[in-house]
Amino acid sequence: DTEAGVFPEESLFAAMADYHEELAKAGVLLDASGLQPTSKGARLKFSGGKRTWIDGPFTESKEIIAGYTLVQVKTREEGIEWAKRFPSPHGQTDGEIEIRQLYELEDFGPSEAIERFRELRVAGERQ
């Protein structure tokens, strides 16, 4: 529906607002947003050492992300429990919510490049 520019009904917006308020009250919400249709987007393709910009829409896509909610929880299981409470954006039709973890700098071995990222994080926290 979002690809066609069709917005969710008010009742779904209300349910999603309630859910995100719960995440915020629990102190786990980092960010959340809907994404505009791929017709307003672009992709950068890397091939043979060259970069090519491709304007949307991306009709060849099999899976398109309509939005995201980014939370910081202690365990994968806690993330799954929160995801189970997400309001169904599709009513009775099929849909999916994908759960993925972010890498932390601690997940990588020591290196000069990783130290540069740590410095960026510290500088960002100071601002």
GROMACS .gro file of C-alpha atoms in nm:
model
  127
    1ASP     CA    1   0.000   0.000   0.000
    2THR     CA    2   0.278   0.245   0.080
    3GLU     CA    3   0.421   0.192  -0.268
    4ALA     CA    4   0.086   0.310  -0.406
    5GLY     CA    5   0.082   0.610  -0.172
    6VAL     CA    6  -0.199   0.465   0.038
    7PHE     CA    7  -0.165   0.555   0.405
    8PRO     CA    8  -0.285   0.332   0.687
    9GLU     CA    9  -0.622   0.403   0.845
   10GLU     CA   10  -0.633   0.628   1.151
   11SER     CA   11  -0.698   0.327   1.376
   12LEU     CA   12  -0.367   0.169   1.268
   13PHE     CA   13  -0.179   0.496   1.320
   14ALA     CA   14  -0.333   0.512   1.670
   15ALA     CA   15  -0.233   0.151   1.749
   16MET     CA   16   0.122   0.214   1.625
   17ALA     CA   17   0.141   0.535   1.833
   18ASP     CA   18   0.029   0.340   2.142
   19TYR     CA   19   0.293   0.072   2.075
   20HIS     CA   20   0.573   0.324   2.024
   21GLU     CA   21   0.468   0.511   2.340
   22GLU     CA   22   0.508   0.183   2.531
   23LEU     CA   23   0.856   0.137   2.382
   24ALA     CA   24   0.949   0.494   2.480
   25LYS     CA   25   0.816   0.452   2.836
   26ALA     CA   26   1.021   0.132   2.868
   27GLY     CA   27   1.329   0.329   2.759
   28VAL     CA   28   1.408   0.104   2.462
   29LEU     CA   29   1.291   0.315   2.164
   30LEU     CA   30   1.579   0.465   1.964
   31ASP     CA   31   1.403   0.564   1.641
   32ALA     CA   32   1.103   0.482   1.424
   33SER     CA   33   0.978   0.607   1.090
   34GLY     CA   34   0.782   0.516   0.783
   35LEU     CA   35   0.961   0.514   0.450
   36GLN     CA   36   0.829   0.688   0.141
   37PRO     CA   37   0.762   0.483  -0.175
   38THR     CA   38   1.057   0.360  -0.380
   39SER     CA   39   0.940   0.592  -0.660
   40LYS     CA   40   1.093   0.873  -0.454
   41GLY     CA   41   1.414   0.681  -0.385
   42ALA     CA   42   1.732   0.582  -0.559
   43ARG     CA   43   1.985   0.303  -0.533
   44LEU     CA   44   2.357   0.304  -0.570
   45LYS     CA   45   2.482  -0.005  -0.753
   46PHE     CA   46   2.845  -0.117  -0.731
   47SER     CA   47   2.966  -0.334  -1.019
   48GLY     CA   48   3.309  -0.384  -1.170
   49GLY     CA   49   3.455  -0.100  -0.964
   50LYS     CA   50   3.194   0.144  -1.096
   51ARG     CA   51   2.904   0.317  -0.924
   52THR     CA   52   2.568   0.360  -1.093
   53TRP     CA   53   2.269   0.554  -0.961
   54ILE     CA   54   1.931   0.397  -1.031
   55ASP     CA   55   1.617   0.603  -0.973
   56GLY     CA   56   1.306   0.439  -0.829
   57PRO     CA   57   1.055   0.292  -0.841
   58PHE     CA   58   1.204  -0.051  -0.786
   59THR     CA   59   0.944  -0.277  -0.939
   60GLU     CA   60   1.189  -0.569  -0.945
   61SER     CA   61   1.210  -0.574  -0.564
   62LYS     CA   62   1.058  -0.879  -0.402
   63GLU     CA   63   1.070  -0.730  -0.054
   64ILE     CA   64   1.029  -0.362   0.023
   65ILE     CA   65   1.063  -0.216   0.371
   66ALA     CA   66   0.779   0.026   0.446
   67GLY     CA   67   0.917   0.147   0.779
   68TYR     CA   68   1.129   0.062   1.076
   69THR     CA   69   1.141   0.068   1.453
   70LEU     CA   70   1.482   0.066   1.616
   71VAL     CA   71   1.499  -0.049   1.977
   72GLN     CA   72   1.784  -0.117   2.215
   73VAL     CA   73   1.719  -0.422   2.428
   74LYS     CA   74   1.942  -0.650   2.631
   75THR     CA   75   1.864  -0.976   2.453
   76ARG     CA   76   1.736  -1.109   2.123
   77GLU     CA   77   1.447  -1.268   2.312
   78GLU     CA   78   1.344  -0.929   2.454
   79GLY     CA   79   1.343  -0.789   2.099
   80ILE     CA   80   1.124  -1.076   1.983
   81GLU     CA   81   0.879  -1.017   2.268
   82TRP     CA   82   0.848  -0.650   2.171
   83ALA     CA   83   0.803  -0.744   1.803
   84LYS     CA   84   0.521  -0.983   1.891
   85ARG     CA   85   0.329  -0.683   2.029
   86PHE     CA   86   0.362  -0.473   1.711
   87PRO     CA   87   0.018  -0.395   1.563
   88SER     CA   88  -0.046  -0.585   1.239
   89PRO     CA   89  -0.001  -0.329   0.964
   90HIS     CA   90  -0.185  -0.552   0.719
   91GLY     CA   91  -0.495  -0.647   0.914
   92GLN     CA   92  -0.582  -1.001   0.813
   93THR     CA   93  -0.353  -1.012   0.507
   94ASP     CA   94  -0.005  -1.161   0.509
   95GLY     CA   95   0.296  -0.956   0.616
   96GLU     CA   96   0.624  -0.983   0.800
   97ILE     CA   97   0.832  -0.801   1.057
   98GLU     CA   98   1.204  -0.864   1.032
   99ILE     CA   99   1.416  -0.858   1.346
  100ARG     CA  100   1.788  -0.788   1.313
  101GLN     CA  101   2.060  -0.689   1.551
  102LEU     CA  102   2.295  -0.397   1.498
  103TYR     CA  103   2.667  -0.450   1.518
  104GLU     CA  104   2.838  -0.287   1.812
  105LEU     CA  105   3.197  -0.169   1.781
  106GLU     CA  106   3.286  -0.428   2.044
  107ASP     CA  107   3.188  -0.700   1.793
  108PHE     CA  108   3.496  -0.618   1.584
  109GLY     CA  109   3.858  -0.685   1.661
  110PRO     CA  110   4.095  -0.400   1.739
  111SER     CA  111   4.199  -0.194   1.440
  112GLU     CA  112   4.285   0.163   1.349
  113ALA     CA  113   3.959   0.203   1.155
  114ILE     CA  114   3.748   0.077   1.447
  115GLU     CA  115   3.924   0.324   1.677
  116ARG     CA  116   3.826   0.603   1.437
  117PHE     CA  117   3.462   0.495   1.469
  118ARG     CA  118   3.493   0.496   1.850
  119GLU     CA  119   3.628   0.852   1.834
  120LEU     CA  120   3.333   0.953   1.618
  121ARG     CA  121   3.089   0.805   1.869
  122VAL     CA  122   3.257   0.987   2.159
  123ALA     CA  123   3.258   1.314   1.964
  124GLY     CA  124   2.888   1.268   1.886
  125GLU     CA  125   2.806   1.208   2.252
  126ARG     CA  126   2.984   1.530   2.347
  127GLN     CA  127   2.766   1.732   2.109
   0.00000   0.00000   0.00000
